[in-house]
PDB file of C-alpha atoms and ligand atoms in Angstrom:
ATOM      1  CA  MET A   8     -10.566  -9.579   9.356  1.00 97.00           C
ATOM      2  CA  LYS A   9     -10.397  -8.373   6.044  1.00 98.00           C
ATOM      3  CA  LEU A  10     -11.711  -4.967   5.993  1.00 98.00           C
ATOM      4  CA  LEU A  11     -12.690  -3.321   2.991  1.00 98.00           C
ATOM      5  CA  ARG A  12     -14.476  -0.187   1.372  1.00 98.00           C
ATOM      6  CA  HIS A  13     -16.913  -0.330  -1.441  1.00 98.00           C
ATOM      7  CA  GLY A  14     -18.740   1.680  -3.842  1.00 98.00           C
ATOM      8  CA  PRO A  15     -18.141   4.660  -6.285  1.00 98.00           C
ATOM      9  CA  VAL A  16     -15.230   7.217  -5.668  1.00 97.00           C
ATOM     10  CA  GLY A  17     -15.974   9.213  -2.427  1.00 96.00           C
ATOM     11  CA  GLN A  18     -19.135   7.351  -1.405  1.00 98.00           C
ATOM     12  CA  GLU A  19     -17.508   4.377  -0.213  1.00 98.00           C
ATOM     13  CA  LYS A  20     -19.452   2.141   2.795  1.00 98.00           C
ATOM     14  CA  PRO A  21     -17.373  -0.252   5.028  1.00 98.00           C
ATOM     15  CA  GLY A  22     -17.624  -3.884   4.123  1.00 98.00           C
ATOM     16  CA  ALA A  23     -15.705  -6.749   5.137  1.00 98.00           C
ATOM     17  CA  LEU A  24     -14.593  -9.928   3.724  1.00 98.00           C
ATOM     18  CA  ASP A  25     -16.645 -13.211   4.948  1.00 97.00           C
ATOM     19  CA  ALA A  26     -15.055 -16.561   5.601  1.00 95.00           C
ATOM     20  CA  ASP A  27     -16.456 -17.774   1.705  1.00 96.00           C
ATOM     21  CA  GLY A  28     -14.633 -14.892   0.272  1.00 96.00           C
ATOM     22  CA  GLN A  29     -17.629 -12.519  -0.513  1.00 97.00           C
ATOM     23  CA  ALA A  30     -17.626  -8.866   0.454  1.00 98.00           C
ATOM     24  CA  ARG A  31     -20.599  -8.219   3.044  1.00 98.00           C
ATOM     25  CA  ASP A  32     -21.573  -4.590   3.898  1.00 98.00           C
ATOM     26  CA  LEU A  33     -21.431  -3.290   7.538  1.00 98.00           C
ATOM     27  CA  SER A  34     -22.574   0.268   6.677  1.00 98.00           C
ATOM     28  CA  LEU A  35     -25.735  -0.798   8.565  1.00 96.00           C
ATOM     29  CA  LEU A  36     -23.408  -1.305  11.898  1.00 96.00           C
ATOM     30  CA  VAL A  37     -20.047   1.059  11.271  1.00 96.00           C
ATOM     31  CA  PRO A  38     -20.227   4.840   9.509  1.00 97.00           C
ATOM     32  CA  ASP A  39     -17.183   4.002   8.201  1.00 98.00           C
ATOM     33  CA  PHE A  40     -13.168   3.070   8.849  1.00 98.00           C
ATOM     34  CA  THR A  41     -12.180   6.290   9.999  1.00 98.00           C
ATOM     35  CA  PRO A  42      -9.196   6.364  12.163  1.00 98.00           C
ATOM     36  CA  ASP A  43     -11.071   5.842  15.654  1.00 98.00           C
ATOM     37  CA  TRP A  44     -12.284   2.366  14.223  1.00 98.00           C
ATOM     38  CA  LEU A  45      -8.810   1.295  14.059  1.00 98.00           C
ATOM     39  CA  ALA A  46      -8.510   1.148  18.248  1.00 97.00           C
ATOM     40  CA  PRO A  47      -7.903  -2.594  19.072  1.00 97.00           C
ATOM     41  CA  GLU A  48     -11.145  -2.761  20.944  1.00 97.00           C
ATOM     42  CA  LYS A  49     -13.039  -1.403  17.740  1.00 97.00           C
ATOM     43  CA  LEU A  50     -11.460  -3.960  15.755  1.00 97.00           C
ATOM     44  CA  GLN A  51     -12.658  -6.385  18.464  1.00 96.00           C
ATOM     45  CA  ALA A  52     -16.238  -5.605  18.217  1.00 96.00           C
ATOM     46  CA  LEU A  53     -15.851  -5.336  14.306  1.00 96.00           C
ATOM     47  CA  ALA A  54     -14.636  -9.470  14.676  1.00 96.00           C
ATOM     48  CA  ALA A  55     -17.498 -10.012  16.917  1.00 96.00           C
ATOM     49  CA  ILE A  56     -20.075  -9.440  13.917  1.00 96.00           C
ATOM     50  CA  ASP A  57     -21.474 -11.985  12.258  1.00 96.00           C
ATOM     51  CA  LEU A  58     -21.065 -11.486   8.632  1.00 97.00           C
ATOM     52  CA  ARG A  59     -23.004 -14.268   7.355  1.00 96.00           C
ATOM     53  CA  ARG A  60     -25.989 -11.875   8.582  1.00 96.00           C
ATOM     54  CA  MET A  61     -25.206  -9.175   6.492  1.00 98.00           C
ATOM     55  CA  PRO A  62     -26.326  -8.128   3.296  1.00 98.00           C
ATOM     56  CA  LEU A  63     -23.632  -8.856   0.397  1.00 98.00           C
ATOM     57  CA  VAL A  64     -22.124  -6.277  -1.960  1.00 98.00           C
ATOM     58  CA  PRO A  65     -22.797  -7.301  -5.330  1.00 97.00           C
ATOM     59  CA  LYS A  66     -20.050  -9.031  -7.496  1.00 95.00           C
ATOM     60  CA  GLY A  67     -18.208  -6.390  -9.634  1.00 95.00           C
ATOM     61  CA  THR A  68     -18.392  -3.524  -6.932  1.00 98.00           C
ATOM     62  CA  ARG A  69     -15.779  -1.209  -7.010  1.00 98.00           C
ATOM     63  CA  LEU A  70     -13.240  -1.101  -4.075  1.00 98.00           C
ATOM     64  CA  GLY A  71     -11.745   1.777  -2.457  1.00 98.00           C
ATOM     65  CA  VAL A  72      -9.094   2.311  -0.060  1.00 98.00           C
ATOM     66  CA  PRO A  73     -10.196   0.397   2.757  1.00 98.00           C
ATOM     67  CA  VAL A  74      -9.552   2.905   5.191  1.00 98.00           C
ATOM     68  CA  ALA A  75     -11.060   6.258   5.462  1.00 98.00           C
ATOM     69  CA  GLY A  76      -9.983   9.933   6.862  1.00 97.00           C
ATOM     70  CA  VAL A  77      -5.926   8.925   5.882  1.00 98.00           C
ATOM     71  CA  ARG A  78      -4.039  11.958   7.707  1.00 98.00           C
ATOM     72  CA  GLN A  79      -0.529  11.053   6.803  1.00 98.00           C
ATOM     73  CA  PHE A  80       0.897   8.774   3.725  1.00 98.00           C
ATOM     74  CA  VAL A  81       4.481   7.857   4.402  1.00 98.00           C
ATOM     75  CA  ALA A  82       6.621   5.609   2.199  1.00 98.00           C
ATOM     76  CA  ILE A  83      10.166   4.142   2.638  1.00 98.00           C
ATOM     77  CA  GLY A  84      12.585   4.046   0.001  1.00 96.00           C
ATOM     78  CA  LEU A  85      15.583   1.434  -1.127  1.00 95.00           C
ATOM     79  CA  ASN A  86      14.302  -0.739   1.695  1.00 97.00           C
ATOM     80  CA  TYR A  87      15.324  -3.849  -0.495  1.00 96.00           C
ATOM     81  CA  ARG A  88      18.985  -4.474  -1.635  1.00 91.00           C
ATOM     82  CA  LYS A  89      18.826  -5.628  -5.258  1.00 91.00           C
ATOM     83  CA  HIS A  90      16.487  -2.476  -5.646  1.00 91.00           C
ATOM     84  CA  ALA A  91      18.795  -0.079  -4.413  1.00 90.00           C
ATOM     85  CA  GLU A  92      21.751  -1.439  -6.828  1.00 88.00           C
ATOM     86  CA  GLU A  93      19.144  -1.417  -9.773  1.00 88.00           C
ATOM     87  CA  ALA A  94      18.801   2.004  -8.834  1.00 86.00           C
ATOM     88  CA  GLY A  95      22.357   2.613  -9.008  1.00 88.00           C
ATOM     89  CA  LEU A  96      22.239   3.820  -5.412  1.00 89.00           C
ATOM     90  CA  GLU A  97      23.630   3.258  -2.017  1.00 91.00           C
ATOM     91  CA  ILE A  98      22.386   0.692   0.328  1.00 92.00           C
ATOM     92  CA  PRO A  99      20.741   3.087   3.207  1.00 95.00           C
ATOM     93  CA  LYS A 100      22.162   3.143   6.561  1.00 96.00           C
ATOM     94  CA  GLU A 101      18.815   4.112   7.839  1.00 97.00           C
ATOM     95  CA  PRO A 102      15.644   4.276   6.263  1.00 97.00           C
ATOM     96  CA  VAL A 103      14.910   6.289   3.195  1.00 97.00           C
ATOM     97  CA  VAL A 104      11.658   8.290   3.962  1.00 98.00           C
ATOM     98  CA  PHE A 105       9.327  10.179   1.437  1.00 97.00           C
ATOM     99  CA  THR A 106       5.663  11.374   1.657  1.00 98.00           C
ATOM    100  CA  LYS A 107       2.959  10.967  -0.741  1.00 98.00           C
ATOM    101  CA  ALA A 108       0.291  13.323  -1.321  1.00 98.00           C
ATOM    102  CA  LEU A 109      -3.134  12.140   0.240  1.00 98.00           C
ATOM    103  CA  THR A 110      -4.500  12.900  -2.749  1.00 98.00           C
ATOM    104  CA  SER A 111      -2.748  10.109  -4.722  1.00 98.00           C
ATOM    105  CA  LEU A 112      -4.643   7.758  -2.685  1.00 98.00           C
ATOM    106  CA  ALA A 113      -6.634   5.256  -4.900  1.00 98.00           C
ATOM    107  CA  GLY A 114      -8.629   1.991  -4.828  1.00 98.00           C
ATOM    108  CA  PRO A 115      -6.827  -1.051  -5.780  1.00 98.00           C
ATOM    109  CA  ASP A 116      -8.517  -1.309  -9.248  1.00 98.00           C
ATOM    110  CA  ASP A 117      -8.665   2.233 -10.472  1.00 98.00           C
ATOM    111  CA  ASP A 118      -7.335   3.257 -13.200  1.00 98.00           C
ATOM    112  CA  VAL A 119      -4.086   5.036 -13.268  1.00 98.00           C
ATOM    113  CA  ARG A 120      -4.009   8.199 -14.895  1.00 98.00           C
ATOM    114  CA  LEU A 121      -0.755   9.295 -16.282  1.00 97.00           C
ATOM    115  CA  PRO A 122       0.303  12.610 -16.619  1.00 95.00           C
ATOM    116  CA  PRO A 123       0.067  14.637 -19.157  1.00 93.00           C
ATOM    117  CA  GLY A 124       3.349  14.036 -21.455  1.00 92.00           C
ATOM    118  CA  SER A 125       4.433  11.179 -19.235  1.00 95.00           C
ATOM    119  CA  GLU A 126       6.907   9.151 -20.431  1.00 96.00           C
ATOM    120  CA  ALA A 127       8.832   7.432 -17.452  1.00 98.00           C
ATOM    121  CA  GLY A 128       5.842   5.810 -15.456  1.00 98.00           C
ATOM    122  CA  ASP A 129       6.609   2.896 -13.494  1.00 98.00           C
ATOM    123  CA  TRP A 130       5.524   0.077 -10.553  1.00 98.00           C
ATOM    124  CA  GLU A 131       6.091  -0.527  -7.083  1.00 98.00           C
ATOM    125  CA  ILE A 132       4.750  -3.606  -5.509  1.00 98.00           C
ATOM    126  CA  GLU A 133       4.800  -2.651  -1.660  1.00 98.00           C
ATOM    127  CA  LEU A 134       4.030  -4.198   1.416  1.00 98.00           C
ATOM    128  CA  GLY A 135       1.790  -1.470   3.497  1.00 98.00           C
ATOM    129  CA  PHE A 136       0.704  -1.109   7.188  1.00 98.00           C
ATOM    130  CA  VAL A 137      -1.992   0.939   8.789  1.00 98.00           C
ATOM    131  CA  ILE A 138      -1.317   2.412  12.547  1.00 98.00           C
ATOM    132  CA  GLY A 139      -4.148   1.474  14.861  1.00 98.00           C
ATOM    133  CA  THR A 140      -3.229   3.616  18.062  1.00 98.00           C
ATOM    134  CA  ILE A 141      -0.655   6.452  18.243  1.00 98.00           C
ATOM    135  CA  ALA A 142       3.037   6.179  18.081  1.00 98.00           C
ATOM    136  CA  ARG A 143       5.494   8.346  19.374  1.00 98.00           C
ATOM    137  CA  ASN A 144       9.109   6.631  20.619  1.00 98.00           C
ATOM    138  CA  VAL A 145       7.997   3.426  20.419  1.00 98.00           C
ATOM    139  CA  PRO A 146      10.147   0.436  21.342  1.00 98.00           C
ATOM    140  CA  VAL A 147      11.140  -2.370  17.898  1.00 98.00           C
ATOM    141  CA  GLN A 148      10.164  -4.783  20.709  1.00 98.00           C
ATOM    142  CA  SER A 149       6.083  -3.216  20.971  1.00 98.00           C
ATOM    143  CA  ALA A 150       5.894  -1.453  17.508  1.00 98.00           C
ATOM    144  CA  LEU A 151       3.880  -3.904  15.647  1.00 98.00           C
ATOM    145  CA  SER A 152       1.092  -3.956  18.757  1.00 98.00           C
ATOM    146  CA  HIS A 153       0.250  -0.406  16.671  1.00 98.00           C
ATOM    147  CA  VAL A 154       0.051  -1.604  13.613  1.00 98.00           C
ATOM    148  CA  ALA A 155      -3.714  -2.141  12.964  1.00 98.00           C
ATOM    149  CA  GLY A 156      -3.159  -4.167  10.108  1.00 98.00           C
ATOM    150  CA  TYR A 157      -1.712  -4.650   6.232  1.00 98.00           C
ATOM    151  CA  CYS A 158      -2.395  -3.838   2.908  1.00 98.00           C
ATOM    152  CA  LEU A 159      -0.635  -4.302  -0.646  1.00 98.00           C
ATOM    153  CA  ALA A 160       0.378  -1.120  -2.287  1.00 98.00           C
ATOM    154  CA  ASN A 161       1.828   0.215  -5.666  1.00 98.00           C
ATOM    155  CA  ASP A 162       3.520   2.858  -5.070  1.00 98.00           C
ATOM    156  CA  VAL A 163       3.639   4.433  -8.704  1.00 98.00           C
ATOM    157  CA  SER A 164       5.749   6.599  -9.696  1.00 98.00           C
ATOM    158  CA  GLU A 165       6.942   9.185 -12.605  1.00 98.00           C
ATOM    159  CA  ARG A 166      10.411   8.465 -12.783  1.00 97.00           C
ATOM    160  CA  ASP A 167      11.299  12.057 -14.826  1.00 96.00           C
ATOM    161  CA  TRP A 168       9.301  14.097 -12.181  1.00 96.00           C
ATOM    162  CA  GLN A 169      10.719  12.046  -9.110  1.00 96.00           C
ATOM    163  CA  ILE A 170      14.497  12.267 -10.273  1.00 94.00           C
ATOM    164  CA  LYS A 171      14.998  14.944 -12.975  1.00 95.00           C
ATOM    165  CA  ARG A 172      13.083  17.526 -11.329  1.00 94.00           C
ATOM    166  CA  GLY A 173      14.903  18.512  -8.655  1.00 94.00           C
ATOM    167  CA  GLY A 174      14.143  17.448  -4.834  1.00 90.00           C
ATOM    168  CA  GLN A 175      12.322  15.738  -3.540  1.00 93.00           C
ATOM    169  CA  TRP A 176      10.806  12.606  -4.635  1.00 94.00           C
ATOM    170  CA  GLY A 177       7.411  13.029  -3.566  1.00 96.00           C
ATOM    171  CA  LYS A 178       6.959  15.392  -7.222  1.00 97.00           C
ATOM    172  CA  GLY A 179       6.949  11.678  -9.065  1.00 97.00           C
ATOM    173  CA  LYS A 180       4.896   9.633  -7.082  1.00 98.00           C
ATOM    174  CA  SER A 181       1.726  12.095  -5.461  1.00 98.00           C
ATOM    175  CA  PHE A 182      -0.075  12.244  -8.974  1.00 98.00           C
ATOM    176  CA  ASP A 183      -3.903  11.832  -8.039  1.00 98.00           C
ATOM    177  CA  GLY A 184      -4.512   7.650  -8.355  1.00 98.00           C
ATOM    178  CA  PHE A 185      -0.341   6.801  -7.507  1.00 98.00           C
ATOM    179  CA  GLY A 186      -1.207   5.559  -4.360  1.00 98.00           C
ATOM    180  CA  PRO A 187      -3.459   2.617  -5.048  1.00 98.00           C
ATOM    181  CA  VAL A 188      -4.273   0.781  -1.953  1.00 98.00           C
ATOM    182  CA  GLY A 189      -6.127  -2.496  -0.953  1.00 97.00           C
ATOM    183  CA  PRO A 190      -8.029  -5.111  -1.895  1.00 98.00           C
ATOM    184  CA  TRP A 191      -8.496  -5.040   1.989  1.00 98.00           C
ATOM    185  CA  LEU A 192      -6.959  -3.942   5.508  1.00 98.00           C
ATOM    186  CA  VAL A 193      -5.881  -7.496   6.921  1.00 98.00           C
ATOM    187  CA  THR A 194      -5.991  -7.052  10.319  1.00 98.00           C
ATOM    188  CA  SER A 195      -2.542  -7.371  12.562  1.00 98.00           C
ATOM    189  CA  ASP A 196      -4.093 -10.907  14.207  1.00 97.00           C
ATOM    190  CA  GLU A 197      -4.211 -12.458  10.807  1.00 97.00           C
ATOM    191  CA  ILE A 198      -0.868 -11.714   9.748  1.00 98.00           C
ATOM    192  CA  ALA A 199       1.535 -13.758  12.059  1.00 95.00           C
ATOM    193  CA  ASP A 200       4.637 -12.284  10.243  1.00 98.00           C
ATOM    194  CA  PRO A 201       4.885  -9.452   8.187  1.00 98.00           C
ATOM    195  CA  GLN A 202       8.128 -10.600   6.862  1.00 98.00           C
ATOM    196  CA  ALA A 203       6.910 -13.396   5.323  1.00 98.00           C
ATOM    197  CA  ILE A 204       4.872 -12.271   2.503  1.00 98.00           C
ATOM    198  CA  PRO A 205       5.378 -12.921  -1.006  1.00 98.00           C
ATOM    199  CA  LEU A 206       5.322  -9.880  -3.733  1.00 98.00           C
ATOM    200  CA  GLU A 207       4.699 -10.087  -7.194  1.00 98.00           C
ATOM    201  CA  LEU A 208       3.810  -7.367 -10.088  1.00 98.00           C
ATOM    202  CA  ARG A 209       3.159  -8.288 -13.469  1.00 98.00           C
ATOM    203  CA  VAL A 210       2.840  -5.678 -16.478  1.00 98.00           C
ATOM    204  CA  ASN A 211       0.228  -7.437 -18.972  1.00 98.00           C
ATOM    205  CA  ASP A 212       1.911 -10.629 -18.556  1.00 91.00           C
ATOM    206  CA  GLU A 213       5.241 -10.320 -18.050  1.00 97.00           C
ATOM    207  CA  VAL A 214       6.025 -10.996 -14.262  1.00 98.00           C
ATOM    208  CA  ARG A 215       8.458  -7.815 -13.425  1.00 98.00           C
ATOM    209  CA  GLN A 216       8.674  -8.217  -9.864  1.00 98.00           C
ATOM    210  CA  ARG A 217       8.909 -11.008  -7.490  1.00 98.00           C
ATOM    211  CA  SER A 218      10.193 -10.899  -3.915  1.00 97.00           C
ATOM    212  CA  ASN A 219       8.961 -11.588  -0.364  1.00 97.00           C
ATOM    213  CA  THR A 220       8.801  -8.979   2.338  1.00 97.00           C
ATOM    214  CA  ALA A 221      11.616 -11.359   4.271  1.00 96.00           C
ATOM    215  CA  ASP A 222      14.034  -9.599   1.680  1.00 95.00           C
ATOM    216  CA  MET A 223      13.052  -5.778   3.562  1.00 97.00           C
ATOM    217  CA  ILE A 224      16.125  -4.297   4.726  1.00 97.00           C
ATOM    218  CA  PHE A 225      14.208  -2.658   7.774  1.00 98.00           C
ATOM    219  CA  PRO A 226      11.275  -4.476   8.855  1.00 98.00           C
ATOM    220  CA  VAL A 227       8.268  -3.008   9.855  1.00 98.00           C
ATOM    221  CA  ALA A 228       8.590  -3.659  13.515  1.00 98.00           C
ATOM    222  CA  GLN A 229      12.056  -1.222  12.973  1.00 98.00           C
ATOM    223  CA  LEU A 230      10.071   1.137  10.539  1.00 98.00           C
ATOM    224  CA  VAL A 231       7.258   2.008  12.804  1.00 98.00           C
ATOM    225  CA  SER A 232      10.181   2.578  16.028  1.00 98.00           C
ATOM    226  CA  TYR A 233      11.877   4.645  13.550  1.00 98.00           C
ATOM    227  CA  LEU A 234       9.690   7.134  11.993  1.00 98.00           C
ATOM    228  CA  SER A 235       8.020   7.419  15.280  1.00 98.00           C
ATOM    229  CA  GLN A 236      11.307   9.266  16.960  1.00 98.00           C
ATOM    230  CA  PHE A 237      10.420  11.890  14.777  1.00 98.00           C
ATOM    231  CA  MET A 238       6.726  11.953  14.154  1.00 98.00           C
ATOM    232  CA  THR A 239       3.426  10.775  15.893  1.00 98.00           C
ATOM    233  CA  LEU A 240       2.153   8.579  13.992  1.00 98.00           C
ATOM    234  CA  LEU A 241      -1.508   8.487  14.248  1.00 98.00           C
ATOM    235  CA  PRO A 242      -4.362   6.370  13.665  1.00 98.00           C
ATOM    236  CA  GLY A 243      -5.124   5.465  10.401  1.00 98.00           C
ATOM    237  CA  ASP A 244      -1.600   6.445   8.678  1.00 98.00           C
ATOM    238  CA  VAL A 245      -0.694   4.256   6.142  1.00 98.00           C
ATOM    239  CA  VAL A 246       3.142   3.428   5.882  1.00 98.00           C
ATOM    240  CA  ILE A 247       4.625   1.928   2.616  1.00 98.00           C
ATOM    241  CA  THR A 248       7.421  -0.125   3.382  1.00 98.00           C
ATOM    242  CA  GLY A 249       9.539   0.431  -0.194  1.00 98.00           C
ATOM    243  CA  THR A 250       9.388  -2.169  -3.067  1.00 97.00           C
ATOM    244  CA  PRO A 251      11.896  -5.034  -4.153  1.00 97.00           C
ATOM    245  CA  GLN A 252      14.207  -4.900  -7.395  1.00 97.00           C
ATOM    246  CA  GLY A 253      12.118  -5.519 -10.887  1.00 97.00           C
ATOM    247  CA  VAL A 254      10.785  -1.301 -11.520  1.00 97.00           C
ATOM    248  CA  GLY A 255      10.786  -0.414 -14.948  1.00 97.00           C
ATOM    249  CA  LEU A 256      13.770   1.868 -13.908  1.00 95.00           C
ATOM    250  CA  GLY A 257      16.162  -0.794 -13.614  1.00 93.00           C
ATOM    251  CA  ILE A 258      15.820  -2.770 -16.940  1.00 94.00           C
ATOM    252  CA  LYS A 259      18.849  -3.238 -18.600  1.00 91.00           C
ATOM    253  CA  PRO A 260      20.237  -1.575 -21.128  1.00 93.00           C
ATOM    254  CA  THR A 261      16.703   0.064 -21.451  1.00 95.00           C
ATOM    255  CA  PRO A 262      14.409   1.066 -18.799  1.00 96.00           C
ATOM    256  CA  VAL A 263      10.978  -0.188 -19.848  1.00 97.00           C
ATOM    257  CA  PHE A 264       8.059   2.505 -18.757  1.00 98.00           C
ATOM    258  CA  LEU A 265       4.521   2.348 -18.409  1.00 98.00           C
ATOM    259  CA  ARG A 266       2.504   3.120 -21.874  1.00 96.00           C
ATOM    260  CA  ARG A 267      -1.445   4.085 -22.001  1.00 96.00           C
ATOM    261  CA  GLY A 268      -3.167   0.637 -21.979  1.00 97.00           C
ATOM    262  CA  ASP A 269      -0.513  -1.777 -19.586  1.00 98.00           C
ATOM    263  CA  VAL A 270      -2.199  -3.936 -17.096  1.00 98.00           C
ATOM    264  CA  MET A 271      -0.479  -3.834 -13.754  1.00 98.00           C
ATOM    265  CA  THR A 272      -1.247  -7.067 -11.962  1.00 98.00           C
ATOM    266  CA  LEU A 273      -0.265  -7.431  -8.416  1.00 98.00           C
ATOM    267  CA  SER A 274      -0.506 -10.026  -5.500  1.00 98.00           C
ATOM    268  CA  ALA A 275       0.724 -10.385  -2.486  1.00 98.00           C
ATOM    269  CA  GLY A 276      -0.893 -13.730  -0.933  1.00 98.00           C
ATOM    270  CA  PRO A 277      -3.055 -13.462   1.956  1.00 98.00           C
ATOM    271  CA  LEU A 278      -2.955  -9.623   0.976  1.00 98.00           C
ATOM    272  CA  GLY A 279      -4.810  -9.924  -1.830  1.00 98.00           C
ATOM    273  CA  THR A 280      -4.465  -9.046  -5.333  1.00 98.00           C
ATOM    274  CA  GLN A 281      -4.785  -5.428  -7.766  1.00 98.00           C
ATOM    275  CA  ARG A 282      -5.286  -4.637 -11.221  1.00 98.00           C
ATOM    276  CA  GLN A 283      -4.849  -1.397 -12.948  1.00 98.00           C
ATOM    277  CA  GLN A 284      -5.220  -0.221 -16.217  1.00 98.00           C
ATOM    278  CA  VAL A 285      -3.044   2.470 -17.616  1.00 98.00           C
ATOM    279  CA  VAL A 286      -4.379   5.421 -19.070  1.00 97.00           C
TER     280      VAL A 286
HETATM  281 ZN1   ZN B 314       8.156   2.874  -3.064  1.00 59.92          ZN
END
């Protein structure tokens, strides 16, 4: 299933994509995709709905973050070798973990607003996953059973705030709208292997990042298990898993950063596409 939320900011309603790729409204049956709706039995109940009988969402309707009531927004850094190299940083021996403010979450096609004076806005296409059941000290072998589904994410970053303003990275990654997620939460049953998802990001018409989650240093199962050793992962938590090479900071000899008017287009195979205008 591809779960989505449609409508204006703060007034999103739950929906799902039907077999023809049309968004259907589920608000008559489901209040919202709050964390409790991500449990396996609730997802099974959702899967039993005959989407063809549900109202169509009008074309052009805004999509929001595909899950509601997110309580933790966790990010992994330097999870692709070539990205660590382009950043001039060591290949990590254990996952690098930081958090993004919840208020940075945004819909997949919302404008990205650079903060006043920003000259180092940057892009980071990433695979995201959403927790479905509480994960605490889980082994790698059963870790994926705690994942409700997968989504595309852009870990938008302001490099001056990230690097030059003293620790920690969250400073450069937490501005409002710096965490577009979606268009859909693709439930785990539809993703046979989260380590086989193509990722491509363009700025305007130029391909800047092209990779595959097969290149991740720490795969999703390992990340869930690792995080769960030192924090409890809750249903609805969004985790983004690091970006491949090709960010603006890594462009030689001179980094290229986002300018107002730029358009970022992201695609990730079964996870869909995003498009953000920089304002
Ligand atoms: Zn990132």
